[in-house]
Backbone as JSON, one array per atom type, in Angstrom:
{
  "sequence": "XXXXXXXXXXXXXXXXXXXXXXXXXXXXXXXXXXXXXXXXXXXXXXXXXXXXXXXXXXXXXXXXXXXXXXXXXXXXXXXXXXXXXXXXXXXXXXXXXXXXXXXXXXXXXXXXXXXXXXXXXXXXXXXXXXXXXXXXXXXXXXXXXXXXXXXXXXXXXXXXXXXXXXX",
  "N": [[-26.86, 172.72, 246.0], [-27.04, 175.14, 243.44], [-24.93, 178.17, 243.17], [-25.4, 181.77, 242.78], [-23.12, 182.74, 240.83], [-22.99, 180.38, 239.38], [-25.31, 180.08, 238.0], [-25.26, 182.22, 236.57], [-23.34, 181.56, 234.85], [-24.6, 179.7, 233.51], [-26.57, 181.25, 232.04], [-24.95, 182.66, 230.47], [-23.88, 180.81, 228.94], [-26.05, 180.12, 227.24], [-26.24, 182.39, 225.84], [-23.81, 182.36, 224.72], [-24.0, 180.35, 222.82], [-25.82, 181.19, 221.24], [-24.52, 183.2, 219.85], [-23.17, 184.84, 216.77], [-20.67, 185.38, 215.82], [-17.14, 185.06, 215.92], [-15.67, 186.95, 217.61], [-17.62, 187.94, 219.02], [-18.28, 185.63, 220.71], [-15.65, 185.33, 222.17], [-15.53, 187.69, 223.57], [-17.92, 187.54, 225.4], [-17.42, 185.24, 226.55], [-14.84, 185.95, 227.84], [-16.15, 187.93, 229.59], [-17.92, 186.46, 231.1], [-15.84, 184.86, 232.34], [-14.58, 186.92, 233.92], [-16.66, 187.71, 235.65], [-17.75, 185.63, 236.79], [-15.67, 183.67, 237.62], [-15.5, 181.42, 236.45], [-14.78, 178.96, 234.14], [-14.64, 179.21, 230.62], [-15.12, 177.08, 227.98], [-15.53, 177.34, 224.48], [-16.32, 175.39, 221.54], [-17.1, 175.12, 218.33], [-20.13, 174.03, 218.28], [-20.73, 173.76, 220.99], [-20.61, 174.3, 224.22], [-18.79, 174.69, 227.32], [-18.78, 175.16, 230.51], [-17.22, 175.73, 233.45], [-17.17, 175.61, 236.96], [-16.56, 175.82, 240.52], [-18.94, 174.76, 241.72], [-19.74, 172.98, 239.83], [-20.35, 171.55, 236.57], [-21.22, 172.82, 233.29], [-22.52, 171.79, 230.2], [-23.43, 172.46, 227.23], [-24.96, 172.31, 223.81], [-25.93, 173.32, 220.92], [-28.07, 173.33, 217.95], [-27.55, 174.25, 214.56], [-29.42, 176.44, 212.71], [-32.43, 175.1, 211.71], [-31.35, 172.46, 211.83], [-30.64, 169.6, 213.81], [-29.47, 168.25, 216.99], [-27.64, 165.52, 218.29], [-29.31, 163.28, 220.76], [-28.17, 163.17, 224.13], [-26.05, 160.41, 224.9], [-26.5, 159.45, 227.42], [-29.28, 160.1, 227.94], [-32.29, 159.28, 229.66], [-33.88, 156.43, 228.62], [-36.56, 155.99, 229.01], [-38.0, 158.42, 229.04], [-40.33, 159.85, 227.43], [-40.14, 161.15, 224.08], [-41.59, 163.07, 221.39], [-42.5, 161.23, 218.19], [-41.9, 162.39, 215.68], [-39.4, 164.77, 215.56], [-37.02, 167.41, 216.36], [-34.03, 168.2, 217.71], [-33.18, 170.87, 219.22], [-31.31, 172.18, 221.22], [-29.17, 170.75, 223.57], [-28.35, 170.51, 227.09], [-26.41, 169.97, 229.78], [-26.23, 169.62, 233.41], [-24.36, 169.64, 235.54], [-25.31, 166.56, 235.8], [-28.18, 166.98, 235.82], [-30.49, 167.37, 232.89], [-31.26, 168.95, 230.27], [-33.44, 169.41, 227.62], [-34.44, 170.74, 224.43], [-36.57, 170.51, 222.18], [-38.34, 170.52, 218.94], [-41.53, 169.8, 217.09], [-43.67, 168.96, 214.7], [-46.23, 168.17, 215.26], [-49.26, 168.76, 216.74], [-50.0, 171.11, 219.5], [-51.99, 170.29, 221.39], [-52.28, 167.49, 221.09], [-49.68, 166.57, 221.22], [-49.19, 167.21, 224.08], [-51.52, 165.38, 225.43], [-50.17, 162.79, 224.41], [-47.86, 162.71, 225.62], [-48.35, 162.78, 228.34], [-49.88, 160.38, 228.44], [-47.94, 158.23, 227.34], [-45.79, 158.66, 229.24], [-46.72, 157.78, 231.5], [-47.41, 154.96, 231.05], [-44.93, 154.14, 230.92], [-44.22, 153.95, 233.52], [-44.03, 156.39, 235.03], [-45.24, 158.5, 237.44], [-47.85, 160.94, 237.17], [-47.32, 164.19, 238.47], [-47.94, 166.78, 238.25], [-50.14, 168.52, 236.05], [-50.78, 171.06, 233.78], [-52.52, 173.19, 231.48], [-53.15, 175.32, 228.8], [-54.64, 177.46, 226.44], [-52.22, 178.05, 224.51], [-50.15, 176.37, 225.79], [-48.73, 174.37, 228.05], [-47.71, 172.37, 231.11], [-46.24, 169.51, 232.37], [-45.55, 167.28, 235.08], [-43.56, 164.71, 236.21], [-42.77, 161.93, 238.2], [-40.34, 159.22, 239.14], [-39.19, 156.54, 240.7], [-36.15, 157.63, 242.26], [-35.99, 159.9, 240.29], [-36.97, 162.68, 238.18], [-39.14, 164.27, 235.76], [-39.74, 166.95, 233.79], [-41.82, 168.63, 231.72], [-42.2, 171.37, 229.59], [-44.46, 172.69, 227.39], [-45.21, 174.25, 224.13], [-46.99, 176.09, 221.84], [-45.79, 176.68, 218.52], [-44.66, 179.02, 216.2], [-44.96, 177.98, 213.76], [-46.92, 176.21, 213.6], [-46.6, 173.91, 214.91], [-45.03, 172.32, 217.91], [-43.15, 173.46, 220.57], [-40.79, 171.84, 222.96], [-39.59, 171.75, 226.06], [-37.74, 169.69, 227.91], [-36.92, 168.83, 231.19], [-34.89, 166.78, 232.97], [-33.89, 165.17, 235.98], [-32.07, 163.69, 238.5], [-32.97, 163.05, 241.98], [-31.4, 164.64, 244.78], [-29.21, 162.81, 246.79]],
  "CA": [[-27.59, 173.71, 245.3], [-25.84, 175.85, 242.77], [-24.95, 179.66, 243.53], [-25.64, 182.94, 241.53], [-22.29, 182.56, 239.64], [-22.95, 179.25, 238.44], [-26.47, 180.5, 237.3], [-24.91, 183.47, 235.67], [-22.44, 180.91, 233.79], [-25.32, 179.0, 232.85], [-27.4, 182.06, 231.27], [-24.2, 183.07, 229.68], [-23.58, 179.52, 228.21], [-27.09, 180.17, 226.32], [-25.8, 183.37, 224.89], [-22.48, 182.03, 223.53], [-24.43, 179.21, 221.77], [-26.51, 181.92, 220.33], [-23.81, 184.23, 219.17], [-22.84, 184.34, 215.53], [-19.26, 185.93, 215.25], [-15.99, 184.48, 217.04], [-15.41, 188.26, 218.35], [-18.64, 187.97, 220.02], [-17.97, 184.66, 221.41], [-14.6, 185.74, 222.87], [-16.05, 188.73, 224.41], [-19.02, 187.11, 226.04], [-16.52, 184.15, 227.48], [-14.05, 186.61, 228.59], [-16.93, 188.52, 230.51], [-18.36, 185.76, 232.2], [-14.98, 184.39, 233.2], [-14.31, 187.71, 234.92], [-17.75, 187.98, 236.57], [-17.92, 184.52, 237.66], [-14.66, 183.12, 237.76], [-15.77, 180.09, 235.82], [-13.72, 178.53, 233.09], [-15.53, 178.92, 229.53], [-14.55, 176.69, 226.62], [-16.49, 177.22, 223.41], [-15.91, 174.62, 220.25], [-18.06, 175.03, 217.45], [-21.7, 174.27, 218.81], [-20.62, 173.21, 222.27], [-20.08, 175.45, 225.22], [-18.68, 173.97, 228.61], [-18.5, 176.18, 231.62], [-16.58, 174.86, 234.71], [-16.93, 176.46, 237.99], [-16.33, 175.06, 241.7], [-20.0, 174.25, 241.83], [-19.94, 171.87, 238.87], [-19.84, 171.87, 235.0], [-22.4, 172.9, 232.74], [-22.2, 171.47, 228.93], [-24.51, 172.79, 226.2], [-24.81, 171.96, 222.43], [-27.13, 173.89, 220.1], [-27.74, 172.97, 216.55], [-27.5, 175.22, 213.75], [-30.66, 176.52, 212.33], [-33.02, 173.79, 210.91], [-30.61, 171.25, 212.0], [-30.7, 169.05, 214.84], [-28.05, 167.71, 217.56], [-28.04, 164.13, 219.05], [-29.54, 163.02, 222.01], [-27.02, 162.69, 224.85], [-26.05, 158.88, 225.17], [-27.0, 159.2, 228.94], [-30.34, 160.66, 228.41], [-32.87, 158.27, 229.95], [-34.76, 155.86, 227.56], [-38.02, 155.86, 229.74], [-38.48, 159.52, 228.86], [-41.12, 160.12, 226.1], [-39.77, 162.29, 223.13], [-42.46, 162.62, 220.07], [-41.92, 160.25, 217.13], [-41.09, 163.41, 214.69], [-38.9, 166.05, 216.43], [-35.83, 167.93, 215.95], [-33.38, 168.46, 218.88], [-32.66, 172.4, 218.96], [-30.09, 171.87, 222.11], [-29.16, 169.86, 224.96], [-27.64, 171.07, 228.25], [-26.14, 169.04, 231.03], [-25.78, 170.76, 234.51], [-23.7, 168.38, 236.59], [-26.2, 165.52, 235.85], [-29.54, 167.32, 235.36], [-30.25, 167.54, 231.63], [-32.33, 170.05, 229.66], [-33.46, 168.95, 226.18], [-35.14, 171.58, 223.97], [-37.11, 169.97, 220.93], [-39.69, 170.89, 218.23], [-42.22, 168.78, 216.42], [-44.63, 169.49, 213.74], [-47.47, 167.72, 215.92], [-50.1, 169.92, 217.32], [-49.72, 171.13, 220.97], [-52.7, 169.48, 222.29], [-52.03, 166.12, 220.69], [-48.15, 166.3, 222.2], [-49.52, 167.23, 225.52], [-51.85, 164.19, 225.66], [-49.3, 161.86, 224.23], [-46.8, 162.76, 226.49], [-49.0, 162.02, 229.58], [-50.18, 158.84, 228.26], [-46.69, 157.31, 227.09], [-44.98, 158.61, 230.26], [-47.62, 156.92, 232.57], [-47.33, 153.81, 230.25], [-43.42, 153.68, 230.96], [-44.21, 153.72, 235.02], [-43.95, 157.5, 235.76], [-46.33, 158.94, 238.25], [-47.91, 162.25, 237.04], [-47.35, 164.79, 239.84], [-48.8, 167.97, 237.74], [-50.6, 168.87, 234.61], [-51.62, 172.37, 233.68], [-52.73, 173.37, 230.17], [-53.96, 176.6, 228.48], [-54.4, 177.34, 225.04], [-50.97, 178.04, 223.92], [-49.11, 175.77, 226.04], [-48.82, 173.6, 229.55], [-46.62, 171.68, 231.75], [-46.51, 168.24, 232.9], [-44.5, 166.94, 235.76], [-43.61, 163.32, 236.45], [-41.62, 161.11, 239.12], [-40.39, 157.68, 239.07], [-38.18, 156.13, 241.74], [-35.63, 159.13, 242.53], [-36.02, 160.82, 239.25], [-38.07, 163.45, 237.89], [-39.03, 164.86, 234.5], [-40.96, 168.1, 233.74], [-42.25, 168.97, 230.32], [-43.02, 172.53, 229.25], [-44.74, 172.55, 225.81], [-45.76, 175.47, 223.7], [-47.34, 176.17, 220.24], [-44.79, 177.61, 217.88], [-45.12, 179.88, 215.07], [-45.28, 177.14, 212.55], [-48.2, 175.39, 214.08], [-46.09, 172.64, 215.52], [-44.99, 172.55, 218.92], [-41.85, 173.27, 221.07], [-41.0, 171.11, 224.31], [-38.16, 171.8, 226.73], [-37.75, 168.43, 228.9], [-35.89, 168.75, 232.17], [-34.75, 165.59, 233.54], [-32.84, 165.12, 237.17], [-31.89, 162.69, 239.78], [-33.25, 163.82, 243.14], [-30.32, 164.39, 245.46], [-29.36, 161.83, 247.84]],
  "C": [[-26.41, 174.45, 244.61], [-26.11, 177.41, 243.34], [-25.17, 180.47, 242.43], [-24.46, 182.61, 240.66], [-22.35, 181.6, 238.83], [-24.39, 179.63, 237.52], [-26.28, 181.51, 236.35], [-24.05, 182.93, 234.74], [-23.56, 180.32, 232.99], [-26.08, 180.1, 231.75], [-26.27, 182.42, 230.01], [-23.74, 182.15, 228.42], [-24.56, 179.78, 226.9], [-26.46, 181.3, 225.36], [-24.8, 183.08, 224.15], [-23.18, 181.07, 222.42], [-25.42, 180.09, 220.76], [-25.67, 183.11, 219.32], [-23.06, 183.76, 217.82], [-21.35, 184.48, 215.24], [-18.33, 185.44, 216.49], [-15.83, 185.73, 217.85], [-16.49, 188.31, 219.44], [-18.41, 187.03, 221.19], [-16.88, 184.8, 222.43], [-14.89, 186.94, 223.78], [-16.88, 188.2, 225.63], [-18.18, 186.15, 227.19], [-15.6, 185.15, 228.42], [-14.96, 187.59, 229.7], [-17.38, 187.63, 231.62], [-17.04, 184.99, 232.99], [-14.52, 185.54, 234.41], [-15.41, 187.91, 235.99], [-17.83, 186.81, 237.46], [-17.01, 183.75, 238.24], [-14.53, 181.56, 237.01], [-14.97, 180.23, 234.64], [-14.81, 178.38, 232.02], [-14.66, 178.44, 228.4], [-15.96, 176.75, 225.66], [-15.71, 176.36, 222.09], [-17.04, 174.37, 219.48], [-19.37, 175.25, 218.16], [-21.65, 173.89, 220.21], [-20.01, 174.56, 223.16], [-20.13, 174.75, 226.59], [-18.15, 175.13, 229.38], [-18.26, 175.26, 233.0], [-16.46, 175.9, 235.98], [-16.86, 175.53, 239.42], [-17.82, 174.38, 241.9], [-20.61, 172.98, 240.91], [-19.75, 172.33, 237.51], [-21.23, 171.89, 234.34], [-21.91, 172.53, 231.23], [-23.45, 171.6, 228.1], [-24.22, 172.72, 224.86], [-26.0, 172.52, 221.91], [-27.04, 173.59, 218.86], [-27.92, 174.21, 215.84], [-29.04, 175.39, 213.29], [-31.29, 175.57, 211.2], [-32.43, 172.72, 210.9], [-31.05, 170.58, 213.33], [-29.39, 168.41, 215.94], [-28.62, 166.25, 218.17], [-28.5, 164.18, 220.32], [-28.41, 162.8, 222.81], [-27.07, 161.14, 225.15], [-26.65, 158.37, 226.69], [-28.53, 159.42, 228.99], [-31.46, 159.45, 228.35], [-34.02, 157.76, 228.76], [-36.09, 155.8, 227.7], [-38.71, 157.27, 229.43], [-39.11, 159.74, 227.43], [-40.64, 161.18, 225.22], [-41.17, 161.92, 221.84], [-41.73, 161.81, 218.89], [-40.95, 161.29, 216.29], [-40.68, 164.49, 215.46], [-37.28, 166.2, 216.16], [-34.96, 168.46, 217.33], [-32.85, 170.12, 218.85], [-31.28, 172.54, 220.0], [-30.34, 171.0, 223.14], [-28.37, 170.62, 225.85], [-27.7, 169.96, 229.32], [-25.55, 169.89, 232.11], [-25.5, 169.67, 235.53], [-24.86, 167.28, 236.8], [-27.58, 165.66, 235.49], [-29.44, 167.68, 233.83], [-31.55, 168.28, 231.03], [-32.38, 170.02, 228.13], [-34.55, 170.04, 225.6], [-35.57, 170.81, 222.52], [-38.28, 170.83, 220.21], [-40.23, 169.67, 217.35], [-43.24, 169.24, 215.59], [-46.3, 168.85, 214.37], [-48.22, 168.99, 216.57], [-49.61, 169.83, 218.79], [-50.65, 170.22, 221.63], [-52.66, 167.99, 222.07], [-50.6, 165.69, 221.62], [-48.43, 166.17, 223.66], [-50.22, 165.9, 225.95], [-51.08, 162.96, 225.31], [-48.27, 161.74, 225.24], [-47.22, 162.11, 227.74], [-49.21, 160.66, 229.49], [-48.9, 157.78, 228.11], [-45.86, 157.55, 228.59], [-45.63, 157.66, 231.43], [-47.46, 155.2, 232.2], [-45.83, 153.06, 230.85], [-43.44, 153.87, 232.56], [-43.93, 155.11, 235.73], [-45.26, 157.93, 236.23], [-46.41, 160.31, 237.75], [-48.14, 163.11, 238.14], [-48.1, 166.28, 239.45], [-48.9, 167.94, 236.29], [-51.58, 170.04, 234.8], [-51.45, 172.76, 232.35], [-53.4, 174.57, 229.69], [-54.06, 176.6, 227.06], [-53.39, 177.54, 224.35], [-49.92, 177.15, 224.54], [-49.57, 174.97, 227.37], [-47.62, 172.97, 229.67], [-47.04, 170.44, 232.17], [-45.23, 167.74, 233.69], [-44.63, 165.48, 236.3], [-42.7, 163.03, 237.47], [-41.66, 159.68, 238.82], [-38.92, 157.38, 239.94], [-37.5, 157.57, 242.26], [-35.41, 160.03, 241.44], [-37.12, 161.63, 239.07], [-37.96, 163.94, 236.49], [-40.33, 165.85, 234.37], [-40.82, 168.45, 232.0], [-42.86, 170.4, 230.24], [-43.09, 172.57, 227.66], [-45.67, 173.82, 225.56], [-46.04, 175.43, 222.24], [-45.97, 177.09, 219.87], [-45.34, 178.12, 216.66], [-45.32, 179.01, 214.01], [-46.43, 176.26, 212.57], [-47.84, 174.15, 214.47], [-45.99, 173.15, 217.07], [-43.62, 172.37, 219.62], [-41.95, 172.58, 222.55], [-39.59, 171.55, 224.78], [-38.59, 170.75, 227.93], [-36.64, 168.85, 229.85], [-35.87, 167.4, 232.83], [-33.59, 165.54, 234.58], [-32.84, 163.98, 237.84], [-32.26, 163.41, 241.11], [-32.0, 163.49, 243.79], [-30.41, 163.32, 246.65], [-29.41, 162.29, 249.21]]
}
């Protein structure tokens, strides 16, 4: 289990990715290092935070662009056909992918459920409201959780958390 300084570093990494000016980046990195003892490296769109508890790597796309899916992202986790990857984060093996698609939220919710089950995932939870929903799946010693929400453009934003259960 990660401790509070590690999660503080995680939040700060997100702030670093959204910072626009190099002076801001340096100030936030210095503050995180002083507060947590974590080592923060920022290189263009990628932030790496190293602590005694583990390593966090995060990459965010420029406005309207996409970042590549990590090479080690599980191929049996469903992604909508048309999507843009806004950011990827790896926290000591657990991955968080933020994507958007022009498809309607209800269609995405239904398609995710159908395709994950076709790939051998067991649905553990499904919850849907008018503006969003969540789906959780398990397979072997892995889990995948989708947070699905309508976006202001009429499409859908998804956050997908993928992790291996601890041994």
